[in-house]
Short mmCIF file of C-alpha atoms in Angstrom, two decimals:
data_model
loop_
_atom_site.label_atom_id
_atom_site.label_comp_id
_atom_site.label_asym_id
_atom_site.label_seq_id
_atom_site.Cartn_x
_atom_site.Cartn_y
_atom_site.Cartn_z
CA MET A 39 37.22 -26.84 20.30
CA ILE A 40 39.87 -24.06 21.14
CA ASN A 41 39.87 -23.26 17.30
CA GLY A 42 36.09 -23.31 17.15
CA ASN A 43 35.86 -20.92 20.16
CA MET A 44 38.43 -18.47 18.44
CA LYS A 45 36.35 -18.53 15.22
CA ARG A 46 33.17 -17.83 17.11
CA VAL A 47 35.07 -14.83 18.97
CA VAL A 48 36.52 -13.52 15.60
CA GLY A 49 33.04 -13.93 14.01
CA ILE A 50 31.41 -11.95 16.86
CA LYS A 51 34.11 -9.20 16.50
CA ARG A 52 33.41 -9.01 12.81
CA VAL A 53 29.89 -8.41 13.24
CA ASP A 54 30.67 -6.01 16.10
CA GLY A 55 32.86 -4.18 13.65
CA MET A 56 30.19 -3.97 10.90
CA VAL A 57 27.55 -2.68 13.54
CA ARG A 58 30.04 -0.14 14.90
CA TRP A 59 30.78 1.08 11.27
CA LEU A 60 27.02 1.50 10.52
CA SER A 61 26.53 3.15 13.80
CA ALA A 62 29.15 5.67 13.01
CA LEU A 63 27.32 6.63 9.77
CA MET A 64 24.09 6.87 11.73
CA CYS A 65 25.80 8.95 14.43
CA ALA A 66 26.56 11.51 11.72
CA LEU A 67 22.89 12.10 11.65
CA ILE A 68 22.70 12.76 15.39
CA SER A 69 26.33 14.43 15.51
CA GLY A 70 28.49 13.11 18.40
CA PRO A 71 31.48 11.06 19.08
CA LEU A 72 30.70 7.22 18.46
CA THR A 73 31.98 6.24 21.80
CA SER A 74 29.24 7.75 23.45
CA ALA A 75 26.45 5.99 21.32
CA THR A 76 24.96 2.67 22.08
CA PRO A 77 23.99 0.73 19.14
CA GLU A 78 21.49 -2.32 19.09
CA THR A 79 20.81 -4.63 16.44
CA GLY A 80 18.04 -7.27 16.35
CA LEU A 81 16.07 -9.69 14.11
CA ASN A 82 12.50 -10.60 14.31
CA LEU A 83 11.03 -13.60 12.51
CA GLU A 84 7.43 -14.23 12.47
CA THR A 85 5.04 -16.81 10.60
CA MET A 86 1.40 -17.87 10.37
CA ILE A 87 0.68 -21.13 8.68
CA SER A 88 -2.84 -22.40 7.52
CA GLU A 89 -3.93 -24.93 5.10
CA ASP A 90 -4.12 -22.61 2.17
CA VAL A 91 -2.19 -19.46 3.26
CA ILE A 92 1.37 -19.02 4.72
CA LEU A 93 2.52 -15.62 5.86
CA THR A 94 6.04 -14.78 6.92
CA ASP A 95 7.44 -11.36 8.29
CA CYS A 96 11.16 -10.78 8.87
CA LEU A 97 12.18 -7.53 10.47
CA SER A 98 15.79 -6.39 10.94
CA TYR A 99 16.78 -3.07 12.59
CA LEU A 100 19.66 -1.19 13.93
CA LEU A 101 18.97 1.29 16.79
CA VAL A 102 21.46 3.96 17.94
CA THR A 103 21.00 5.71 21.07
CA LYS A 104 22.92 8.81 22.43
CA GLY A 105 21.39 10.35 25.40
CA ASP A 106 17.76 11.62 24.50
CA SER A 107 18.50 11.02 20.69
CA GLU A 108 17.62 7.81 19.01
CA THR A 109 17.63 6.82 15.46
CA VAL A 110 16.31 3.37 14.23
CA LEU A 111 16.78 1.99 10.65
CA SER A 112 14.69 -0.99 9.92
CA PHE A 113 14.15 -3.12 6.96
CA LYS A 114 11.18 -5.74 6.65
CA HIS A 115 10.63 -8.44 4.09
CA ALA A 116 7.17 -10.14 4.16
CA ASP A 117 6.13 -13.27 2.05
CA PHE A 118 2.53 -14.32 1.15
CA TRP A 119 1.99 -17.85 -0.23
CA ILE A 120 -1.62 -18.53 -1.28
CA ASP A 121 -3.19 -21.68 -2.76
CA TYR A 122 -5.83 -19.74 -4.73
CA ARG A 123 -9.15 -21.32 -5.47
CA PRO A 124 -11.86 -19.74 -7.72
CA ALA A 125 -15.20 -19.34 -6.00
CA GLU A 126 -18.30 -21.16 -7.41
CA ALA A 127 -19.61 -17.82 -8.37
CA ALA A 128 -16.56 -16.83 -10.30
CA LEU A 129 -17.24 -17.39 -14.06
CA ILE A 130 -13.70 -18.51 -14.94
CA GLY A 131 -10.71 -19.37 -12.81
CA ASP A 132 -8.22 -22.08 -11.87
CA THR A 133 -6.39 -23.04 -8.77
CA ASN A 134 -2.95 -21.42 -8.59
CA ASP A 135 -0.11 -21.41 -6.02
CA ARG A 136 0.94 -17.92 -5.96
CA HIS A 137 3.76 -16.20 -4.01
CA GLU A 138 4.23 -12.39 -3.56
CA SER A 139 6.66 -10.54 -1.31
CA LYS A 140 6.74 -7.09 0.18
CA ASP A 141 9.99 -5.01 1.14
CA SER A 142 9.87 -1.84 3.28
CA LEU A 143 12.41 0.35 4.61
CA ARG A 144 11.89 2.81 7.41
CA LEU A 145 13.90 5.51 9.36
CA ALA A 146 12.74 6.82 12.66
CA SER A 147 14.59 9.37 14.62
CA GLN A 148 14.15 11.61 17.73
CA GLY A 149 16.19 14.09 19.36
CA PRO A 150 16.08 16.94 22.00
CA LEU A 151 14.25 20.01 21.58
CA GLY A 152 14.24 21.66 24.74
CA ASN A 153 13.33 21.05 28.35
CA ASP A 154 11.25 17.70 28.59
CA LEU A 155 10.71 18.04 24.61
CA LEU A 156 11.71 15.62 21.91
CA TRP A 157 11.02 15.87 18.31
CA LEU A 158 10.13 12.89 16.35
CA ALA A 159 10.32 12.14 12.64
CA GLU A 160 9.80 8.97 10.59
CA GLY A 161 9.83 8.09 7.12
CA GLY A 162 9.53 4.97 4.89
CA GLY A 163 8.58 3.21 1.61
CA TYR A 164 7.58 -0.11 0.54
CA LEU A 165 7.23 -2.27 -2.65
CA GLY A 166 4.60 -4.93 -2.86
CA PHE A 167 1.25 -6.03 -1.51
CA ASP A 168 0.29 -5.24 1.96
CA ASP A 169 -1.57 -8.55 2.75
CA PHE A 170 -2.64 -11.82 1.66
CA GLN A 171 -6.33 -10.51 0.95
CA SER A 172 -4.97 -8.19 -1.65
CA VAL A 173 -2.94 -10.91 -3.38
CA TRP A 174 -5.95 -13.17 -3.42
CA ILE A 175 -8.11 -10.52 -4.93
CA ASP A 176 -5.46 -9.50 -7.49
CA GLU A 177 -5.35 -13.01 -8.56
CA TYR A 178 -9.08 -13.22 -9.10
CA TYR A 179 -8.88 -10.06 -11.39
CA ARG A 180 -5.69 -11.27 -13.15
CA GLN A 181 -7.36 -14.69 -13.95
CA THR A 182 -10.51 -13.01 -15.09
CA PHE A 183 -9.13 -10.13 -17.26
CA LYS A 184 -5.48 -11.00 -18.23
CA ASP A 185 -6.67 -11.53 -21.81
CA TYR A 186 -8.59 -8.27 -22.00
CA SER A 187 -6.98 -5.43 -23.70
CA GLY A 188 -5.90 -2.69 -21.41
CA TYR A 189 -5.21 -5.05 -18.41
CA GLU A 190 -2.04 -4.40 -16.38
CA GLU A 191 -0.66 -6.30 -13.56
CA GLY A 192 -0.77 -4.78 -10.24
CA ASP A 193 2.42 -3.13 -8.88
CA PRO A 194 1.69 -1.80 -5.25
CA LYS A 195 3.90 0.57 -3.66
CA GLY A 196 3.88 3.46 -1.25
CA VAL A 197 5.71 6.00 0.94
CA ASP A 198 4.64 7.55 4.16
CA GLY A 199 6.06 10.28 6.78
CA LEU A 200 5.51 11.28 10.33
CA ILE A 201 6.45 14.17 12.49
CA GLY A 202 5.61 14.77 16.05
CA LEU A 203 6.49 15.88 19.56
CA ARG A 204 7.15 13.95 22.77
CA TRP A 205 6.71 15.86 26.04
CA ASP A 206 7.95 14.14 29.21
CA TYR A 207 5.64 16.13 31.55
CA LEU A 208 6.60 13.80 34.44
CA GLN A 209 10.16 12.79 34.18
CA THR A 210 10.46 9.12 34.27
CA SER A 211 6.67 8.74 35.11
CA GLY A 212 4.66 10.09 32.27
CA PHE A 213 4.96 11.35 28.65
CA ALA A 214 2.79 12.43 25.88
CA LYS A 215 3.28 12.08 22.22
CA PHE A 216 1.57 14.13 19.53
CA SER A 217 2.11 13.15 15.82
CA ILE A 218 0.72 13.62 12.45
CA PHE A 219 1.32 11.57 9.49
CA ALA A 220 0.67 11.27 5.75
CA GLY A 221 0.98 8.74 3.11
CA HIS A 222 0.63 7.95 -0.48
CA ASP A 223 -0.18 4.46 -1.72
CA ARG A 224 -0.52 2.75 -5.10
CA ILE A 225 -2.60 -0.37 -5.08
CA SER A 226 -3.58 -2.99 -7.52
CA PRO A 227 -6.74 -1.72 -9.04
CA GLN A 228 -10.08 -3.43 -9.61
CA TRP A 229 -11.05 -4.06 -13.20
CA GLU A 230 -14.34 -4.00 -14.86
CA PRO A 231 -15.62 -4.22 -18.47
CA VAL A 232 -17.66 -1.14 -19.31
CA ILE A 233 -19.75 -1.33 -22.63
CA GLY A 234 -18.35 1.22 -24.94
CA GLN A 235 -15.26 1.89 -22.84
CA GLY A 236 -13.63 -1.34 -22.62
CA LEU A 237 -11.82 -2.68 -19.45
CA THR A 238 -11.64 0.14 -17.12
CA ALA A 239 -9.68 0.40 -13.85
CA SER A 240 -10.90 1.64 -10.53
CA ARG A 241 -8.86 4.02 -8.48
CA SER A 242 -5.41 2.73 -8.27
CA SER A 243 -3.86 5.16 -5.65
CA PHE A 244 -5.01 6.86 -2.57
CA ASP A 245 -3.74 9.29 -0.01
CA SER A 246 -3.95 9.22 3.82
CA VAL A 247 -3.45 11.61 6.44
CA GLY A 248 -3.91 11.28 10.23
CA GLY A 249 -2.94 12.08 13.78
CA ARG A 250 -2.09 10.24 16.92
CA ILE A 251 -2.09 11.22 20.66
CA GLU A 252 -0.26 8.85 22.85
CA LEU A 253 0.07 8.75 26.66
CA GLU A 254 2.27 6.61 28.74
CA ASN A 255 1.99 6.84 32.49
CA VAL A 256 3.12 4.85 35.66
CA LEU A 257 0.11 5.06 38.02
CA THR A 258 1.83 3.01 40.82
CA ARG A 259 5.06 1.43 41.66
CA ARG A 260 3.91 -1.62 39.78
CA PHE A 261 1.23 -0.41 37.18
CA ARG A 262 2.39 1.10 33.67
CA THR A 263 -0.16 2.01 31.10
CA HIS A 264 -0.07 3.23 27.61
CA ASN A 265 -2.99 4.72 25.70
CA GLN A 266 -3.31 6.02 22.18
CA LEU A 267 -5.98 7.63 20.12
CA THR A 268 -5.57 7.57 16.25
CA MET A 269 -7.54 9.25 13.64
CA SER A 270 -6.73 8.16 10.04
CA ASP A 271 -8.44 9.44 7.01
CA ILE A 272 -7.98 7.76 3.43
CA SER A 273 -9.14 9.25 0.37
CA GLU A 274 -12.99 8.84 -0.23
CA ARG A 275 -13.59 7.22 3.08
CA ALA A 276 -14.91 8.60 6.29
CA PRO A 277 -12.39 9.00 8.93
CA ARG A 278 -11.63 5.95 11.06
CA TRP A 279 -11.02 6.62 14.83
CA SER A 280 -9.08 4.01 16.73
CA PHE A 281 -8.43 3.79 20.50
CA GLU A 282 -6.09 1.19 22.41
CA THR A 283 -4.99 0.86 25.89
CA MET A 284 -2.05 -1.47 26.96
CA ASP A 285 -1.47 -2.03 30.63
CA ASN A 286 1.34 -3.88 32.53
CA PHE A 287 0.91 -4.67 36.06
CA ALA A 288 3.87 -6.25 38.29
CA LEU A 289 1.54 -8.55 40.36
CA THR A 290 4.64 -9.82 42.45
CA ASP A 291 8.49 -9.80 42.02
CA SER A 292 8.10 -12.50 39.52
CA TRP A 293 4.59 -12.20 37.90
CA VAL A 294 3.54 -9.63 35.43
CA LEU A 295 -0.13 -9.33 34.06
CA LYS A 296 -0.57 -7.62 30.85
CA GLY A 297 -3.81 -6.55 29.12
CA THR A 298 -4.80 -4.70 25.88
CA MET A 299 -8.15 -3.30 24.81
CA GLY A 300 -8.96 -1.39 21.89
CA CYS A 301 -11.74 -0.29 19.40
CA ALA A 302 -12.14 1.27 16.15
CA PHE A 303 -15.02 3.29 14.22
CA GLU A 304 -15.76 4.28 10.92
CA ASN A 305 -18.98 5.75 9.51
CA PRO A 306 -21.39 4.65 8.31
CA ASP A 307 -21.49 1.14 10.13
CA TYR A 308 -17.88 -0.14 10.64
CA HIS A 309 -16.60 -0.95 14.09
CA ALA A 310 -14.03 -3.27 15.63
CA PHE A 311 -13.09 -4.51 19.03
CA TRP A 312 -10.10 -6.37 20.37
CA THR A 313 -8.48 -7.47 23.52
CA THR A 314 -5.50 -9.51 24.83
CA ALA A 315 -4.67 -10.73 28.19
CA GLY A 316 -1.44 -12.48 29.29
CA ALA A 317 0.49 -13.35 32.31
CA GLU A 318 4.30 -13.87 32.45
CA TRP A 319 6.61 -15.39 35.10
CA ASP A 320 10.17 -14.82 35.29
CA TYR A 321 13.12 -16.59 36.94
CA ARG A 322 15.75 -14.13 38.12
CA GLN A 323 14.71 -11.69 35.37
CA LYS A 324 16.62 -14.04 32.98
CA TRP A 325 14.03 -16.54 31.79
CA PHE A 326 10.45 -15.21 31.00
CA ILE A 327 7.65 -17.72 30.45
CA GLY A 328 4.27 -16.15 29.38
CA LEU A 329 0.73 -17.30 28.33
CA ASN A 330 -1.44 -15.00 26.18
CA ALA A 331 -4.76 -14.98 24.66
CA ARG A 332 -6.40 -12.63 22.19
CA PHE A 333 -9.83 -11.93 20.67
CA TYR A 334 -10.97 -9.59 17.87
CA GLN A 335 -14.39 -8.98 16.23
CA ASP A 336 -15.45 -6.43 13.81
CA SER A 337 -18.47 -5.63 11.68
CA GLY A 338 -17.07 -6.23 8.28
CA GLU A 339 -15.87 -3.73 5.53
CA THR A 340 -18.98 -1.95 4.27
CA ASP A 341 -17.56 0.48 1.64
CA ASP A 342 -14.41 -1.01 0.42
CA LEU A 343 -15.07 -0.29 -3.33
CA ILE A 344 -11.79 1.86 -3.25
CA LEU A 345 -9.66 -0.99 -1.97
CA TYR A 346 -11.01 -4.58 -2.85
CA GLY A 347 -14.15 -4.47 -4.70
CA VAL A 348 -15.83 -6.99 -2.39
CA ASP A 349 -17.24 -6.71 0.83
CA ALA A 350 -15.28 -8.43 3.65
CA PRO A 351 -17.87 -10.14 5.90
CA PRO A 352 -17.80 -9.80 9.76
CA ALA A 353 -14.72 -11.39 11.20
CA THR A 354 -14.09 -13.09 14.60
CA THR A 355 -10.49 -14.17 15.58
CA PHE A 356 -9.19 -15.67 18.64
CA GLY A 357 -5.77 -17.23 19.65
CA ALA A 358 -3.67 -18.31 22.39
CA SER A 359 0.11 -18.51 22.78
CA ALA A 360 3.09 -19.46 24.95
CA THR A 361 6.18 -17.55 24.86
CA LEU A 362 9.61 -18.03 26.32
CA ARG A 363 12.03 -15.09 26.53
CA TRP A 364 15.80 -14.82 27.67
CA ILE A 365 17.83 -11.89 28.42
CA ASP A 366 21.60 -12.09 29.40
CA GLY A 367 23.33 -8.83 29.61
CA PRO A 368 23.35 -7.44 26.11
CA ASN A 369 21.49 -10.30 24.40
CA GLN A 370 17.87 -11.01 24.27
CA ALA A 371 15.85 -13.72 22.54
CA SER A 372 12.48 -14.88 22.40
CA PHE A 373 10.28 -17.76 21.07
CA GLY A 374 6.40 -17.90 20.79
CA ILE A 375 3.95 -20.37 19.30
CA GLY A 376 0.28 -20.89 19.48
CA PRO A 377 -2.88 -21.65 17.59
CA TYR A 378 -5.07 -18.95 16.12
CA TRP A 379 -8.64 -19.07 14.48
CA SER A 380 -10.09 -16.62 12.14
CA ARG A 381 -13.98 -17.09 11.43
CA PHE A 382 -16.36 -14.98 9.11
CA ASP A 383 -19.96 -14.40 9.75
CA ASP A 384 -22.59 -14.34 7.08
CA GLN A 385 -20.25 -15.59 4.17
CA ASP A 386 -21.47 -14.63 0.95
CA GLU A 387 -21.40 -17.45 -1.26
CA SER A 388 -22.13 -15.46 -4.44
CA SER A 389 -18.96 -13.32 -4.00
CA PRO A 390 -16.43 -14.12 -6.53
CA VAL A 391 -13.74 -14.21 -3.95
CA ALA A 392 -15.77 -16.28 -1.37
CA GLU A 393 -13.04 -18.85 -0.95
CA LEU A 394 -10.87 -15.88 0.56
CA PHE A 395 -13.29 -15.37 3.40
CA THR A 396 -13.46 -18.82 4.66
CA ASP A 397 -12.80 -19.88 8.28
CA ARG A 398 -9.11 -20.84 8.79
CA THR A 399 -7.03 -22.22 11.60
CA TRP A 400 -3.62 -20.97 11.85
CA LEU A 401 -0.32 -21.71 13.74
CA TRP A 402 1.51 -18.73 14.78
CA ILE A 403 5.23 -18.77 15.49
CA GLN A 404 7.69 -16.17 16.45
CA LEU A 405 11.56 -15.92 17.03
CA ALA A 406 13.37 -12.78 17.81
CA TRP A 407 16.87 -11.84 18.89
CA SER A 408 18.52 -8.51 19.68
CA ARG A 409 22.01 -7.42 20.99
CA ARG A 410 23.15 -4.17 22.45
CA PHE A 411 26.86 -3.20 21.75
CA MET B 259 -42.34 -21.18 45.63
CA ARG B 260 -41.38 -17.65 44.52
CA THR B 261 -40.31 -15.47 47.12
CA ARG B 262 -39.51 -11.69 47.36
CA LYS B 263 -35.84 -12.38 47.72
CA HIS B 264 -36.00 -14.71 44.58
CA ASP B 265 -37.73 -12.04 42.47
CA ILE B 266 -35.01 -9.42 43.51
CA MET B 267 -32.34 -11.81 42.64
CA MET B 268 -33.79 -12.59 39.29
CA LEU B 269 -34.37 -8.82 38.55
CA ASN B 270 -30.72 -8.31 39.45
CA MET B 271 -29.60 -10.92 37.23
CA ARG B 272 -31.65 -9.38 34.31
CA VAL B 273 -30.24 -5.97 34.98
CA LEU B 274 -26.59 -7.37 34.94
CA LYS B 275 -27.06 -9.35 31.84
CA SER B 276 -28.54 -6.39 30.06
CA ALA B 277 -25.55 -4.28 31.17
CA LEU B 278 -22.99 -6.80 30.07
CA SER B 279 -24.61 -7.35 26.86
CA PHE B 280 -22.81 -5.61 23.95
CA ARG B 281 -24.27 -2.48 22.49
CA ARG B 282 -22.44 -0.48 19.85
CA TRP B 283 -22.85 2.62 21.61
CA HIS B 284 -21.09 1.06 24.65
CA LEU B 285 -17.81 1.16 22.71
CA PRO B 286 -17.00 4.87 23.12
CA VAL B 287 -17.92 4.47 26.98
CA TRP B 288 -15.57 1.57 27.26
CA ALA B 289 -12.85 3.15 25.07
CA LEU B 290 -12.81 6.34 27.12
CA CYS B 291 -12.76 4.68 30.54
CA PRO B 292 -9.03 3.80 30.45
CA LEU B 293 -8.20 7.47 29.74
CA GLY B 294 -9.09 7.77 33.47
CA PHE B 295 -5.87 5.67 33.96
CA THR B 296 -3.75 8.53 32.73
CA GLY B 297 -2.51 9.69 36.15
CA CYS B 298 -0.44 12.48 37.43
CA VAL B 299 1.51 10.54 40.08
CA ASN B 300 5.39 10.96 39.87
CA ILE B 301 7.14 7.78 41.10
CA PRO B 302 10.62 8.39 42.27
CA VAL B 303 13.35 6.49 40.22
CA SER B 304 14.30 4.66 43.47
CA GLN B 305 10.99 3.01 43.50
CA GLN B 306 10.72 2.05 39.86
CA GLN B 307 12.54 -1.24 40.05
CA ASP B 308 9.43 -3.23 39.20
CA LEU B 309 8.36 -0.66 36.32
CA SER B 310 11.80 -0.88 34.62
CA ARG B 311 11.66 -4.69 34.27
CA PRO B 312 12.18 -5.78 30.70
CA ASN B 313 8.59 -7.10 30.56
CA MET B 314 6.93 -4.02 31.95
CA VAL B 315 8.27 -1.64 29.32
CA PHE B 316 6.35 -1.17 26.21
CA GLU B 317 8.71 -1.75 23.32
CA SER B 318 8.22 -1.50 19.65
CA GLN B 319 11.27 -3.85 18.56
CA GLY B 320 13.44 -6.35 19.94
CA ALA B 321 12.81 -9.62 21.88
CA PHE B 322 10.32 -7.80 24.16
CA ALA B 323 8.27 -6.03 21.60
CA SER B 324 4.79 -5.67 22.68
CA ARG B 325 2.98 -6.31 19.22
CA PRO B 326 3.28 -9.09 16.98
CA ALA B 327 3.18 -7.96 13.25
CA LEU B 328 1.25 -10.48 11.33
CA PHE B 329 -2.09 -10.28 13.26
CA CYS B 330 -2.90 -6.98 11.64
CA GLN B 331 -3.61 -9.00 8.52
CA THR B 332 -6.43 -10.99 10.02
CA GLU B 333 -7.33 -8.19 12.36
CA PRO B 334 -7.50 -5.16 10.07
CA GLY B 335 -9.40 -2.87 12.42
CA SER B 336 -6.73 -3.35 15.21
CA ALA B 337 -3.79 -2.02 12.90
CA VAL B 338 -2.95 1.08 14.88
CA SER B 339 0.49 1.94 13.65
CA SER B 340 1.57 5.33 12.17
CA GLY B 341 -0.61 4.74 9.07
CA GLY B 342 2.26 3.92 6.84
CA GLN B 343 2.41 0.74 5.32
CA SER B 344 6.08 0.68 5.46
CA ALA B 345 5.75 0.20 9.15
CA GLY B 346 3.91 -3.01 8.59
CA CYS B 347 0.42 -2.24 9.27
CA THR B 348 -1.87 0.36 7.96
CA ALA B 349 -4.24 2.10 10.42
CA CYS B 350 -7.25 1.95 8.10
CA ARG B 351 -8.06 -0.98 5.69
#
């Protein structure tokens, strides 16, 4: 037992040493002695499991804080497993178990710019499909046109960047963030045989620009709120406006109520609405037990020829979850689990990807850990 | 037997039902209401014990992160990150 404890201590010291080495490298970006910086590292694992689709998401990050300066380096790996089934309307096709993954790297930093002002900068890139719907639709086109001359397999990738300012207009009580962002994405195109031209591909890349305003305030000794308004403009689409408010209310010394409400609009007819509600009880601010519920509804994609080539019908989702979180000094951990349902209205059985937009029941699980050194 | 009180109650119920029924144009109104919660009150640090609790802070990473990552795949309209897919969710899909 003594040898086991010594090995555990040595193991922790080695990890500690690696983190401090990486932190020294990152501190060169924000300049300053390492001894005054506070590094933190963490790992988030999340999965959603249904009968024909399994999704996983693994995020690891290193955060270094020194005064008002903060730098976060994060790496994310996501996996998509789908049991592809051709729709009855598809002329050809076979069932296929397909697996795809997505890897992304992101660097975010902020630093002081003057009295109550911080500069913000972020940038990142990714390789792979963005979601399981893209994988499913790519599989449909692959099975349909793989033997056509000119067909190329999809190779999605992209980069993006953000700059902004944070203004602490009320020290410790309120701040505002203003940011603009831009990105370039390459997607797996849609294919269509055209008489006289052979197999032609749709647009395979698009650019996006946008801006965001965020406001975080404490309204009372027990009420904290965060509001954000986002405008995003993707090539050949109308701008999409999104608004979301997140509110936390400390009901008593042990109970916290949480709520979220948001909406999104895009001309001509797209709109979405979502809301979450939850309550969390803590024991001596060390153990936190929470219950949460969520609801989402949208009107379906009406002009997605650029992205998917098929119309996504109106969707409704709802879910519930229980969470257990633990904090002890520099260590934090959490576990969450719950059922989740996704439903589609007006499913179009004539769509070649009708099996994609079927009702599903999911199990959602999340594990997270972080440590401050 | 219908009474005036009954009629008033039924009218109130119809008005309430109509007000609560969802209309597309309601969305901007409901969306803008929370902006009224952006206050200008400065709470002294000595009175912020409840606000600094780990589950009262809006975190973007760690065990107390505010937002699960995978739901943006089944709730595309709710993806409100910076617009970069490397962040996990696009703002517009």
